Amino acid sequence: MLHQLLFMLSSMLTRRIAQSISHYSVNNLFAKSLLSPREHYTTTNVPISNFQKSLLAVSSAFTAFFDPSRGDMIATLAETTSSIFLNKLRDEMLRDSKGRQILRERPIINSKTIDIPNLRTLPEGTFGKEYANFLDGEMVTPDTREKVKYIEDEELAYVMQRYRECHDFFHTLTKLPVSVEGELALKWFEFAQTKLPMTLISSVVGPLRLSSKERTRLFEKYVPWAIQCGSQSKLLMNVYFEECWNKDIAEMRKELGIYLVE
Amino acid sequence: MIDKNLYDIAIIGGGITGSALACALVNSQKTKSRRIALIEFNNMSNIREWKPPHLQFSNRVSSLTPRSIQFFKDIGVWENINHERIRPYKDIQVWDGISNARIRFNSDDSISINKNIEAIAWIIENNNIQHAILTKLAQYKDSNIDFLENTTVKRIMFDDVNYENEQFDLSDWPSLELSNGKVLKTRLLIGADGINSVVRSFASIESLGWDYNARAVVATLQVEPQVENATAWQRFLPTGPIAMLPLNNRFSSMVWSTTPTLASKICTLPSNNFIHLVNAAFRLRIADLEYLYSQLENCDIEFVKEFEWRQSIEKKAGIGNEIFPPLVLDVQEKSRAEFPLKMRNAESYVKERIALIGDAAHTIHPLAGQGLNQGLADVQSLVKVIEHGVVTGQDLGNIQLLKNYSSDRYLSNLMMLGAVDKLHKLFGNDFAPIVFMRSLGLQVINHLEPVKSEIIKYAMGIE
Ligand SMILES: Cc1cc2nc3c(=O)[nH]c(=O)nc-3n(C[C@H](O)[C@H](O)[C@H](O)COP(=O)(O)OP(=O)(O)OC[C@H]3O[C@@H](n4cnc5c(N)ncnc54)[C@H](O)[C@@H]3O)c2cc1C
């Protein structure tokens, strides 16, 4: 863990320096040109300095802790702390054919792009049907995700967006519930997969809100599973979920190296 | 009869350093009366009659420093160079593949460099240099030099035989047994026979160093026409540096050191994919390159599409605003070749009656383009020492005399070897703190003009 943290810290510094020294210019025009040709994941892009980013990160971490209902704050925390790691995540996608296809096509997940009524008609056991069951069971829709702000780079903004949009697919595949415990377990799983700091930070802060029984279960059952399964399975960001509706979900788990927590 | 086979100086190896040494010795008033043999394994007629092919360049080129050029001027070789095929450059851009941190050297900007300096270095085909040396040597036909081509030195020995009618004791002169059956005796034996020097092994001089787990791929590239193609570019990738050197406004030469596995795949890649792999290696993210590496054997994927897509994304993100080398449009047929990379330094350059020069004495990673320049500096130094020996009437094979040569060159070569080796190691690392430190270092140096001037002067041979 210490190793990971040190690694993060140093990559963060590296990136900082690299950005400031490589004339990596923040293009203000981005805000206007963010409309992707394919889809409207229109984001309000606010160019801010690294210092401001750190301030935002710290303050949103506090807000998230004291007021868990402020979903926007959790999102802000993620964006400001993770631009370095989004780069890493994008690199992982760039190394993979499917990841590249996703980056190139920039598919969007919402109720307009995905025909959910049709997914409901698929046979039981298919990924599409399981996903529809999940949405119906939890009474959520794919439209409730925070919009991406504060990320100037158009492609990185997309990676963040995609990461959020895939969250419910992760639930579907791992069968983790939308409870505090389930979410935390999923965070650890995502962390093992992506090393994104947002997942790490909330997994450290989050358990303080659990009862001691829940906490014991989290650390003795879920976390070991999440770390094991998350680090050995294929990076889920490189899965083109939209092509998998008809796949047998058990088959899919096997291909991806995912097993369920007992 | 026997007389004929006695020489003052026998040079083994007629590569650039060996033939340049011969040329300098016959050109010098002080040494021209010595009997010299130059022995080369290859037939040199191709190079002697070299007709530069129109719009084609050899893949073997060298970057020659002002100091090396001056030396060629001094010994009358420079006038025989085909000047249409050389390219001076005043600008060097070096950057980090991971962080993109850059350092730029420009001889015009450097405060402490003489403003009359024409260039930091010149890119010249090895054939062009060698042709010029051979042309010069041909003018000395009637002098005391014997150029034995197509001849291998099979064995070197001390045979203890003293020719009866000799007034000198020749028993400690090395004898050379040649492939044509002749045996020569020489007062001074010079090893200019490259990295696997027979002279060095004969002298039982150890060669210290290691092989890099890397190979260099060279190629002649046709590039987007430039108004002035006069910058040397080098990007440090985690697998090794890739360099592009200007030949003229439409051609550049590439040296890409990388892992042995990648090197052989890069050499055999279909040329349309190769071109865009090179473009990617200079411009795209390391992750993109790694993806392309994984697809080298996949004939279905068009690298051009990958390159253009990523290029457009990077441009939008503002990274494409940096200046990059010209885009590669084509690769000259059959110009791709690979070489092993080694670092070696002989434990000593001299022994009684023996001296080593050039790659026989030391071999360096080509990332700083210094190997041949070091060899030519050896030649200059050795010529001075031999001249001094002649003037003061010493035995040219005397170790005390030869030590002047090694003490002049050894440390200086070792320092260059060490510096280049450290650079190679420093940049062959992708551990984040090291990337951070080196990027910081590059940036800091880039803003310290005096330090930069010193580095560039060192690289130019103005020590
Ligand atoms: C990819 C690459 C790029 C390079 N780029 C540069 C650059 O930009 N700038 C630079 O300065 N240097 C560069 N170098 C290094 C440079 O090419 C060498 O340092 C230089 O060619 C060495 O010259 P040499 O005469 O000492 O040895 P060689 O060129 O190796 O010559 C040795 C000669 O000896 C002959 N020989 C060997 N054994 C015998 C024998 N037993 N009998 C008779 N003859 C024999 C051989 O036939 C050969 O002709 C580069 C090297 C590589 C691999």
PDB file of C-alpha atoms in Angstrom, chain B residues 1 45 81 131 138 148 173 204 292 311 348 375 387-388 398 411 415 422 432:
ATOM      1  CA  MET B   1      64.067  -9.360 -50.442  1.00  0.00           C
ATOM      2  CA  SER B  45      37.332  -0.862 -55.238  1.00  0.00           C
ATOM      3  CA  ILE B  81      34.293  15.058 -50.063  1.00  0.00           C
ATOM      4  CA  HIS B 131      35.931   7.566 -50.658  1.00  0.00           C
ATOM      5  CA  ALA B 138      45.786   7.357 -54.225  1.00  0.00           C
ATOM      6  CA  LEU B 148      47.252  -4.278 -49.139  1.00  0.00           C
ATOM      7  CA  TRP B 173      59.177  -6.860 -33.663  1.00  0.00           C
ATOM      8  CA  SER B 204      46.301 -10.011 -24.730  1.00  0.00           C
ATOM      9  CA  LEU B 292       1.635  -0.742 -32.375  1.00  0.00           C
ATOM     10  CA  GLN B 311      -2.268  12.634 -34.143  1.00  0.00           C
ATOM     11  CA  SER B 348      44.960  -0.302 -22.158  1.00  0.00           C
ATOM     12  CA  GLY B 375      38.400   7.227 -33.293  1.00  0.00           C
ATOM     13  CA  GLU B 387      55.810  12.765 -35.206  1.00  0.00           C
ATOM     14  CA  HIS B 388      57.376  13.533 -31.873  1.00  0.00           C
ATOM     15  CA  ASN B 398      58.840   2.177 -27.687  1.00  0.00           C
ATOM     16  CA  LEU B 411      40.672   9.178 -19.823  1.00  0.00           C
ATOM     17  CA  MET B 415      34.666   9.858 -19.801  1.00  0.00           C
ATOM     18  CA  LYS B 422      24.808   6.823 -18.025  1.00  0.00           C
ATOM     19  CA  ALA B 432       8.225   7.572 -12.206  1.00  0.00           C
TER      20      ALA B 432
END
